[in-house]
XYZ file of C-alpha atoms in Angstrom:
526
model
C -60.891 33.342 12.490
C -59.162 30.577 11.157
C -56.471 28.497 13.491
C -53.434 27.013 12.162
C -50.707 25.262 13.850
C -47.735 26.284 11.985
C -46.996 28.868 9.707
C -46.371 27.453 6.944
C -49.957 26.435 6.321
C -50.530 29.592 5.229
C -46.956 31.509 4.001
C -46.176 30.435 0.297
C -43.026 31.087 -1.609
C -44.972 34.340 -3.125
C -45.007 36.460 -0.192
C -43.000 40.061 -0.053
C -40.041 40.438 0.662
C -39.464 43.625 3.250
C -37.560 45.155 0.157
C -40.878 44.355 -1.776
C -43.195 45.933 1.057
C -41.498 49.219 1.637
C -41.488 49.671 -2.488
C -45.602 48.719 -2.479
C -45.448 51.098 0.372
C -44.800 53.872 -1.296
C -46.678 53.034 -4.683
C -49.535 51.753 -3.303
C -52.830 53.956 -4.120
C -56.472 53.435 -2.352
C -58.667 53.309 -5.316
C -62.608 54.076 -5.382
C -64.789 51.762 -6.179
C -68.520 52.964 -7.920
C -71.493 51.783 -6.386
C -74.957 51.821 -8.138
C -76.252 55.041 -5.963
C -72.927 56.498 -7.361
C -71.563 56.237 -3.465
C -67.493 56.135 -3.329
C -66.238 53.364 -0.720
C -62.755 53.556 0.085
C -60.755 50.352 0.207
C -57.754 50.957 2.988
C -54.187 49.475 1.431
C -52.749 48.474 5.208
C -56.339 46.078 4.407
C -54.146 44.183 1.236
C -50.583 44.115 1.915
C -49.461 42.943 5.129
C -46.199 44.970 6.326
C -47.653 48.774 6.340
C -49.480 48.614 9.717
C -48.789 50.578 13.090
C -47.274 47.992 15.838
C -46.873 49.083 19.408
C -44.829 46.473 21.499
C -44.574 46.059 25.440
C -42.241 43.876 27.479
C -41.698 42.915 30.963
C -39.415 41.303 33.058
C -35.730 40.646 32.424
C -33.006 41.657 30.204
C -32.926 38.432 28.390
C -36.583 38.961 27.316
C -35.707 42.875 27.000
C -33.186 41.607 24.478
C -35.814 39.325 22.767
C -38.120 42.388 22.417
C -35.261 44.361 20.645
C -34.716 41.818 17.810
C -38.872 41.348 17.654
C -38.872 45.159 16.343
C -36.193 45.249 14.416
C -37.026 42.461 12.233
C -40.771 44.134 11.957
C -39.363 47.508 11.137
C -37.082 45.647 8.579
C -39.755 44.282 6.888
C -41.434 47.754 6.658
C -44.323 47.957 10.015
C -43.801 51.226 12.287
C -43.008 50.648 15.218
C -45.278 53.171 17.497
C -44.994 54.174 20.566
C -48.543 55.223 21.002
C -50.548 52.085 21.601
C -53.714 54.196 20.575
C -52.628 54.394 17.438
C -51.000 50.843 16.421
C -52.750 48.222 14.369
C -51.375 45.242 16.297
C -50.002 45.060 20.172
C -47.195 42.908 20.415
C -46.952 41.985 24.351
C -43.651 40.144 25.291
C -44.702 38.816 29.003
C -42.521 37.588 31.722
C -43.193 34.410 34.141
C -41.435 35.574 37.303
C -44.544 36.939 39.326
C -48.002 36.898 39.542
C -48.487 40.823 39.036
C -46.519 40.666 35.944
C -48.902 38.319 34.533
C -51.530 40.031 35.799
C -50.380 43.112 33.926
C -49.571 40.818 30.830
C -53.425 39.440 30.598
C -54.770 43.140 31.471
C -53.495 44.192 28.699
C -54.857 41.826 26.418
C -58.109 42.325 27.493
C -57.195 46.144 26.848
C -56.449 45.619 23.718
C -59.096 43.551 22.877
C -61.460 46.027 24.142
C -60.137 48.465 21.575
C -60.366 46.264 18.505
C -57.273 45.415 18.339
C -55.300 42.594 16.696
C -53.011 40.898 19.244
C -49.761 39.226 19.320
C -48.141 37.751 22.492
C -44.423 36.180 23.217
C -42.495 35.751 26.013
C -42.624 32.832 28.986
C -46.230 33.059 29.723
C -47.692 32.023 27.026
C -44.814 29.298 25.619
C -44.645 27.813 29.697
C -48.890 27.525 29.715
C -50.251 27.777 25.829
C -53.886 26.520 26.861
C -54.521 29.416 28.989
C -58.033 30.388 28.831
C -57.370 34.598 28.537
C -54.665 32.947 25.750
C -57.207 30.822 23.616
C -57.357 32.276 20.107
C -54.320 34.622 19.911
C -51.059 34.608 17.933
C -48.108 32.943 19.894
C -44.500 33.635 19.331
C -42.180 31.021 21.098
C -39.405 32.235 22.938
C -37.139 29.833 20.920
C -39.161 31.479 17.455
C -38.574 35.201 17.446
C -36.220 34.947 14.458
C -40.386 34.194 12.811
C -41.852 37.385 14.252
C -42.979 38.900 10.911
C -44.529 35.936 9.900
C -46.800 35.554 12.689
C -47.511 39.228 12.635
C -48.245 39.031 8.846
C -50.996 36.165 9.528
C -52.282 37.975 12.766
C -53.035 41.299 10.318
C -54.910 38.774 8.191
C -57.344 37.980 10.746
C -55.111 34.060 11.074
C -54.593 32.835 14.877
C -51.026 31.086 14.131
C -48.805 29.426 17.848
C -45.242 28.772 17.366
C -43.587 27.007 20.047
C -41.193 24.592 18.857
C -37.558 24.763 20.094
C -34.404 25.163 17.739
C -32.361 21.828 17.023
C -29.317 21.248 15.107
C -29.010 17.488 14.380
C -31.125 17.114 17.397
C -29.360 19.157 20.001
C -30.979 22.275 21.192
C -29.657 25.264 20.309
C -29.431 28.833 22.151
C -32.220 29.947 20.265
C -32.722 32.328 17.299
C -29.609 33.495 15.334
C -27.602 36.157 16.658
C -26.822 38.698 13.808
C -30.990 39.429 13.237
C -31.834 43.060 12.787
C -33.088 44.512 16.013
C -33.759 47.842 17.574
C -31.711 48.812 20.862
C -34.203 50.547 23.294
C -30.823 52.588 24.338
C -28.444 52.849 21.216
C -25.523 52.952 22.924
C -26.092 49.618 25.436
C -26.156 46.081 23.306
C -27.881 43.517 25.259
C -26.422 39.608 24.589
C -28.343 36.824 25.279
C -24.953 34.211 25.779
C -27.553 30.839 26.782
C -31.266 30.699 27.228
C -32.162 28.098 30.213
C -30.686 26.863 32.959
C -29.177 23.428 35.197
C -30.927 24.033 37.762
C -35.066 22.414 38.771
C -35.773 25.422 41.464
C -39.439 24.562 42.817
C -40.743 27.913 42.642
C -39.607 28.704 39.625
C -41.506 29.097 36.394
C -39.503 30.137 34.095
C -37.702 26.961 33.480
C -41.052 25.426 31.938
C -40.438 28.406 29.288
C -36.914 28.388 28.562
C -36.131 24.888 29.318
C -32.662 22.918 29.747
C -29.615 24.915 29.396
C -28.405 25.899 26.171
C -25.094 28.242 25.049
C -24.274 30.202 21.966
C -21.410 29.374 20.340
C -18.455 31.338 21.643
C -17.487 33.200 17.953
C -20.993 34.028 17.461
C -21.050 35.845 20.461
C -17.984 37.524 19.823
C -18.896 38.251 16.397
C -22.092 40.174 17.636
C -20.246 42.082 19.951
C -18.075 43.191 17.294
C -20.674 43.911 15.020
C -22.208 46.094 17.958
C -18.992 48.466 18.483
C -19.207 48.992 14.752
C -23.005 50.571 15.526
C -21.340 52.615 17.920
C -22.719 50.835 21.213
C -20.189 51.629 24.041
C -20.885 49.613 26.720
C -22.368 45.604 26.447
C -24.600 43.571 29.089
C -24.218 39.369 28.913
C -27.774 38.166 30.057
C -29.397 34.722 30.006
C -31.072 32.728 33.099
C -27.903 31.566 34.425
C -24.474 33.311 33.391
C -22.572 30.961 35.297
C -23.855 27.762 33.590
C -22.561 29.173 30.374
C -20.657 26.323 27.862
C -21.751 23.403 30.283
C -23.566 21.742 27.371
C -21.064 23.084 24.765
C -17.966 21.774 26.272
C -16.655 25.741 27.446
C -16.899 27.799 30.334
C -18.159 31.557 31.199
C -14.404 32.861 31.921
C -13.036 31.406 28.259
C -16.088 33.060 26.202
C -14.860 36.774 28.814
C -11.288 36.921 28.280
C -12.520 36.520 24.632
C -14.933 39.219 24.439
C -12.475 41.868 26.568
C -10.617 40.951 22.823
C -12.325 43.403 21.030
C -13.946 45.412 23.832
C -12.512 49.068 22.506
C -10.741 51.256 24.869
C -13.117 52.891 27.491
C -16.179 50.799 26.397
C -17.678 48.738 29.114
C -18.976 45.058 29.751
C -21.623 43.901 32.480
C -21.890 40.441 33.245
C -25.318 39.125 34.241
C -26.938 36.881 36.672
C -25.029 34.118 37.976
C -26.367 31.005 40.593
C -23.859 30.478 43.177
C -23.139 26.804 42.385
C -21.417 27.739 38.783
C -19.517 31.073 39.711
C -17.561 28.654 42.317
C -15.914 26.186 39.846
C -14.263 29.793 38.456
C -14.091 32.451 41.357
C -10.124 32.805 40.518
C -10.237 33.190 37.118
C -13.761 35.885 37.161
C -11.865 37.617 40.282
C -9.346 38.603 37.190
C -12.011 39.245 34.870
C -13.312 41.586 37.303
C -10.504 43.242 37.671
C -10.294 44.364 34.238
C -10.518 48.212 33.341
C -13.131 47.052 30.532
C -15.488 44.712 32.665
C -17.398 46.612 35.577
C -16.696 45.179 39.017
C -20.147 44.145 39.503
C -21.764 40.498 39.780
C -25.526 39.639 40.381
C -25.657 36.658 42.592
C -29.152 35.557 44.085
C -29.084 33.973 47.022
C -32.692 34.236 47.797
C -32.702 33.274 51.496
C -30.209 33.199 54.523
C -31.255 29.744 56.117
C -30.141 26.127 54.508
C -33.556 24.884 55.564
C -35.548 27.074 53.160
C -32.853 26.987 50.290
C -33.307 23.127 50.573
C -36.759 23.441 50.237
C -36.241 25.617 46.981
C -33.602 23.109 45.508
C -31.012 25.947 44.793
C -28.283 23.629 45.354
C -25.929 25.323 47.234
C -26.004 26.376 50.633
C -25.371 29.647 52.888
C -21.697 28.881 53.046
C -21.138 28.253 49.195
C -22.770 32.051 49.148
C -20.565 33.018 51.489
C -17.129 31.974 49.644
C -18.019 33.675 46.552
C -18.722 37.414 48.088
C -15.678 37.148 50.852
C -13.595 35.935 48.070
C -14.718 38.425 45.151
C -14.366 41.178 47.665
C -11.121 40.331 48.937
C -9.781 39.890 45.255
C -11.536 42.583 43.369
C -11.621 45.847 46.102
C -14.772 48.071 46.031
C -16.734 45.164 43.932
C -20.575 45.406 43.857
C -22.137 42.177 44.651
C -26.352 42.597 44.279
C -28.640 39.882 45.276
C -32.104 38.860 45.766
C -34.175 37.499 48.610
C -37.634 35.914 48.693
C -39.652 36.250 51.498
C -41.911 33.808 52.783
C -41.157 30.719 50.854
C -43.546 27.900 52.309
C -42.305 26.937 55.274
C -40.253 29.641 56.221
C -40.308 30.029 59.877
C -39.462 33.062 62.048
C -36.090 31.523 62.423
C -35.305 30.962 58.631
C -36.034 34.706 58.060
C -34.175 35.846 61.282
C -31.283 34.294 58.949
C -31.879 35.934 56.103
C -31.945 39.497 57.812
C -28.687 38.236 59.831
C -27.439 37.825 56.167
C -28.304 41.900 54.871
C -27.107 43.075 57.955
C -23.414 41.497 57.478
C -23.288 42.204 54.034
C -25.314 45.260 53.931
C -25.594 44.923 49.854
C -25.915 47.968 47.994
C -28.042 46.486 46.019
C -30.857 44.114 47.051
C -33.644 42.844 45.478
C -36.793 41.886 47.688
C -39.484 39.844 46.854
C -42.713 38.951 48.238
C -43.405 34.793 47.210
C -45.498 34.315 44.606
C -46.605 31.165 44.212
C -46.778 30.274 40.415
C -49.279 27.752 38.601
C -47.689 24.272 38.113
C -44.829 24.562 40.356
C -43.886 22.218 43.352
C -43.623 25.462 45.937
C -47.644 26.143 44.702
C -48.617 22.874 45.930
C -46.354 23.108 49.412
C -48.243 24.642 52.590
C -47.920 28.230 52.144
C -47.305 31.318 54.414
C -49.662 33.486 56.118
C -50.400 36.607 53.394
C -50.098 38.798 56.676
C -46.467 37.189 57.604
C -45.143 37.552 54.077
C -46.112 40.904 53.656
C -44.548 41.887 57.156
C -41.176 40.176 56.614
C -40.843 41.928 53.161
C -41.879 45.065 55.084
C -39.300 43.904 57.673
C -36.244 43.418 54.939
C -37.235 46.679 52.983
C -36.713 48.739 55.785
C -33.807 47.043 57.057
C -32.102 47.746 53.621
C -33.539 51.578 53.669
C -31.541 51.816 57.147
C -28.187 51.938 55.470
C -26.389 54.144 53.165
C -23.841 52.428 50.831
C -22.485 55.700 49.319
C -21.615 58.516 51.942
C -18.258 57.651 52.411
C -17.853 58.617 48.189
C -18.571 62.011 48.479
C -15.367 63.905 47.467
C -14.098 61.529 45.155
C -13.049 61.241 42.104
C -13.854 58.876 39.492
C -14.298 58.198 35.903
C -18.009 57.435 34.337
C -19.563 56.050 31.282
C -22.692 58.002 30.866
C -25.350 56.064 28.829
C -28.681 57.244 29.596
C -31.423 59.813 30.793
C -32.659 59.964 34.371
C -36.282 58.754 34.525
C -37.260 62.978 35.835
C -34.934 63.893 32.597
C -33.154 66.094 34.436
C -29.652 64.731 34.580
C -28.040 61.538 31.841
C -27.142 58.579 34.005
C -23.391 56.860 34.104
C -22.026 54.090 36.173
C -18.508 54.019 37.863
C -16.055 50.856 37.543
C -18.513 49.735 40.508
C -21.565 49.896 38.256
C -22.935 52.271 40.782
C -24.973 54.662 39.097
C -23.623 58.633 39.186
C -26.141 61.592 37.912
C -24.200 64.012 35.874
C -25.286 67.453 34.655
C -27.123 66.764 31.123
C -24.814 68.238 28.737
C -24.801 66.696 25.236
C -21.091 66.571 24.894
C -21.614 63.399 27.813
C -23.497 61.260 26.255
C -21.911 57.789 25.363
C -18.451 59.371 26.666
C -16.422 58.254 29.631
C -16.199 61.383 32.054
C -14.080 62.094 34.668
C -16.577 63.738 38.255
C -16.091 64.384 41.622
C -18.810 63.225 43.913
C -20.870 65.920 45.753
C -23.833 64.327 47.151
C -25.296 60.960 47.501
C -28.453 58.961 47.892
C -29.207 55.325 48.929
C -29.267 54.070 44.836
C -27.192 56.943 43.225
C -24.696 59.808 43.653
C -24.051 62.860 41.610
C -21.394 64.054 40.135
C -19.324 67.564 38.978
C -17.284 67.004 35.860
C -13.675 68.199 36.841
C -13.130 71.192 35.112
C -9.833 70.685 32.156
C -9.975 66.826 32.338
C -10.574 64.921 29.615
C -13.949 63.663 28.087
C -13.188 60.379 26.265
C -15.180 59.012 23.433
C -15.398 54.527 24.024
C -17.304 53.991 20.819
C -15.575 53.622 17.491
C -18.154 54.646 15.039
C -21.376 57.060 15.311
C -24.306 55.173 17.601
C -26.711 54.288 15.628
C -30.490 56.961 16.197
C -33.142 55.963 18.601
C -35.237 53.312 16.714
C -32.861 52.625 13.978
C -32.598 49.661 12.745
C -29.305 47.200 13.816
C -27.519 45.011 12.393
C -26.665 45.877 8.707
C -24.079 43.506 6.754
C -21.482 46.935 6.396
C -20.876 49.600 7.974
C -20.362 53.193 6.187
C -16.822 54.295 6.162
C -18.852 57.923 7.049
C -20.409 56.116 10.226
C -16.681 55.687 11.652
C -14.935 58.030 14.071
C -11.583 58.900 13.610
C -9.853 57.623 16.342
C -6.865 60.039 16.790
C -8.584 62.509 18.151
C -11.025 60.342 20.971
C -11.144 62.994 23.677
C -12.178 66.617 24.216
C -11.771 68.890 27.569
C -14.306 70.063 30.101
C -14.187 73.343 30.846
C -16.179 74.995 33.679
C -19.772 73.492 34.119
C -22.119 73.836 36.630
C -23.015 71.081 38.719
């Protein structure tokens, strides 16, 4: 196998275009070749011409790499591979990975050796391998940067060629680094009607268990048009409802000279009527400079009522240790004054337990913390400690004390029930997806709290108007009310699952005509 650096060792001015590869595609013929016992070999054509294979593609972790994995397959189904999703079958695995945790990794690498085990070529992305390159279970394999997967088909190309090929650089413009790879690239939506915005990759902050800052790196924003421009471009692919992801919302425009609450009252701009926006993660320490300003945001019928704010432990002690920057308190000011300002808001956090030095005390705290707050939603880790990070080389916890305080937390947060006071009311729903049992399609209130609605096709990607009749700790189901109306958010015809996004125009046919956006529900069963 032969090991290049960069890619342009090997990719000359001659190579297909995808135009080129789906017409050789289709014209392509294996032809027989004689031997002298008259013996007919067949030569396979996915052998020549790069571009026809099977790809299967896996990612973990969070939305920002989910949205990484989206424009990965579009640009390889643009340039004419399938994109299967039957790993048995595929030519290539594509394996976006995620830093976070250890058993995320652990999955990452297991799958590697899977397909490795099956003869298959392999192709991995993501923060694992751009944050430690030289691992050994890493050492001969195709890397795509997470700053490089606008170069996906390139590297893919050379991998089907038998080529090992690493690209990690990072984008700069006149020597400032950028956001990363443009915007407008083709991709593939995983759900056709959600569009999923990276607005800055990195982050401010030097948290000492954290690992994904040696993969994405310093903090770095998108331009504020570009972001509205893809967000346009999205409603015209008939997406209805838009997440904003990076590592750090909040930071947003810090190194561009803007702010998170200018690029928002921007985007709510061209957010069409009854089409949604969800912001995403946000530090404590940034949302503070703007709670007045994102308290209106909130507030606004296009923008659920819903913010993400890790504070990751209740005790100043510990959060000192982790270098988050902010203390209990600062946490404190943003919820009282977000739920004061914006009534009913959904504020979701995260908690680590067993940081090094965490004493009974610290963690006392932090369940002092859930049981004030009682957050609906509440995400609980067990510490990891991660290769190369100061909180790996500090004195860690007990294995049997970390796994009893996050047994501790999780049951503490099972002891509530955030929804029972709902049942009986009404409210209006954007329904965007298919429970996981595929027996009801999935909407979220104003709240972003999720409502199960009977699976009638007429819902889908429509803003409905149910009554709640029953509720469970991380849902609640809904009965459309019979002769109200079912409104359509998106202004043109989603695209299909696994189309391609991001053509230059948009067929006048694709369009909905938007006098006549809403239908009535008659009598359905709950």
């Amino acid at each position: 196998m032969e090991d290049l650096e960069d890619i342009e060792d090997m990719v000359s001015g001659q190579e297909p275009t995808g135009q080129e590869r789906q017409a050789a595609r289709r014209s392509v013929v294996p032809r027989a070749r004689r031997r002298k016992q008259e013996t007919v070999e067949e030569l396979q054509a996915d052998s020549v011409i790069p571009g026809m294979q099977k790809i299967w593609m896996k990612t973990w972790g969070c939305s920002h790499n989910n949205s990484d994995g989206e424009y990965m397959a579009g640009q390889l189904a643009a340039s004419g591979y399938q994109i299967t999703e039957n790993p048995a079958e595929a030519d290539l695995w594509l394996l976006n990975s995620c830093t976070v945790k250890n058993p995320a990794e652990d999955h990452f690498r297991n799958s590697i050796k899977k397909a490795q085990e099956q003869e298959k070529k392999v192709v991995v992305a993501g923060c694992v391998p751009q944050a430690q390159p030289r691992m050994e279970y890493l050492k001969g394999l195709s890397v795509i940067g997470v700053q490089q997967i606008d170069r996906v088909v390139e590297v893919v190309d050379e991998a089907i060629k038998g080529h090992s090929v690493r690209l990690l650089g990072q984008k700069k413009d006149n020597g400032k680094r950028l956001g990363g790879a443009r915007l407008d690239l083709p991709k593939i939506r995983k759900n056709p009607l959600i569009e999923i915005i990276s607005i800055n990759t990195g982050c401010l902050n030097a948290c000492t268990y954290c690992k994904t800052k040696h993969a994405r790196g310093e903090l770095a924003s998108y331009p504020i048009e570009e972001l509205v421009e893809r967000a346009r471009q999205s409603f015209l692919e008939g997406v209805c409802e838009i997440w904003l992801t990076s590592e750090d919302t909040g930071a947003y425009g810090k190194d561009i000279g803007t702010d998170l609450p200018s690029l928002l009252w921007r985007l709510v701009e061209v957010i069409p009527e009854g089409a949604m926006l969800r912001l995403g993660m946000t530090n404590p320490p940034y949302i503070l400079e703007h709670l007045e300003e994102m308290a209106k945001i909130l507030g606004h019928p296009r923008v659920f009522a819903f913010l993400h704010v890790p504070v990751q432990s209740g005790s100043d002690s510990v959060l000192m240790d982790m270098k988050r920057e902010y203390c209990v308190a600062d946490f404190r000011r943003v919820v009282d004054f977000l739920k004061d300002r914006v009534p009913g808001i959904t504020i979701a956090t995260d908690i680590i337990c067993g940081f090094p030095g965490e004493t009974d005390a610290d963690f006392q705290e932090t369940l002092n913390l859930v049981k004030e707050y009682r957050f609906p939603s509440l995400f609980i880790n067990q510490f990891y400690p991660r290769p190369g990070t100061p909180a790996a080389r500090m004195e860690q916890v007990p294995a049997q004390v970390k796994k009893q305080r996050t047994k501790e937390l999780s049951q503490l947060f099972h002891s509530y029930h955030p929804y029972e006071h709902k049942v009986g009311q009404r409210q209006h729903v954007l329904v965007t997806e298919e429970s996981f049992d595929a027996q009801y399609y999935v909407a979220h209130n104003k709240f972003y709290e999720q409502v199960l609605v009977p699976k009638s096709p007429e819902f889908k990607g429509k803003m409905v108007e149910v009554e709640i009749y029953e509720t469970g700790k991380h849902f609640m189901k809904g009965r459309p009310v019979e002769d109200s109306e079912v409104f359509t958010p998106s202004i043109a015809q989603p695209l299909r699952k696994g189309e391609v996004s991001g053509l230059p125009n948009v067929s006048p046919s694709r369009l909905i005509k938007l006098r006549s956006p809403v239908s009535t529900i008659k009598a359905i069963s709950g």
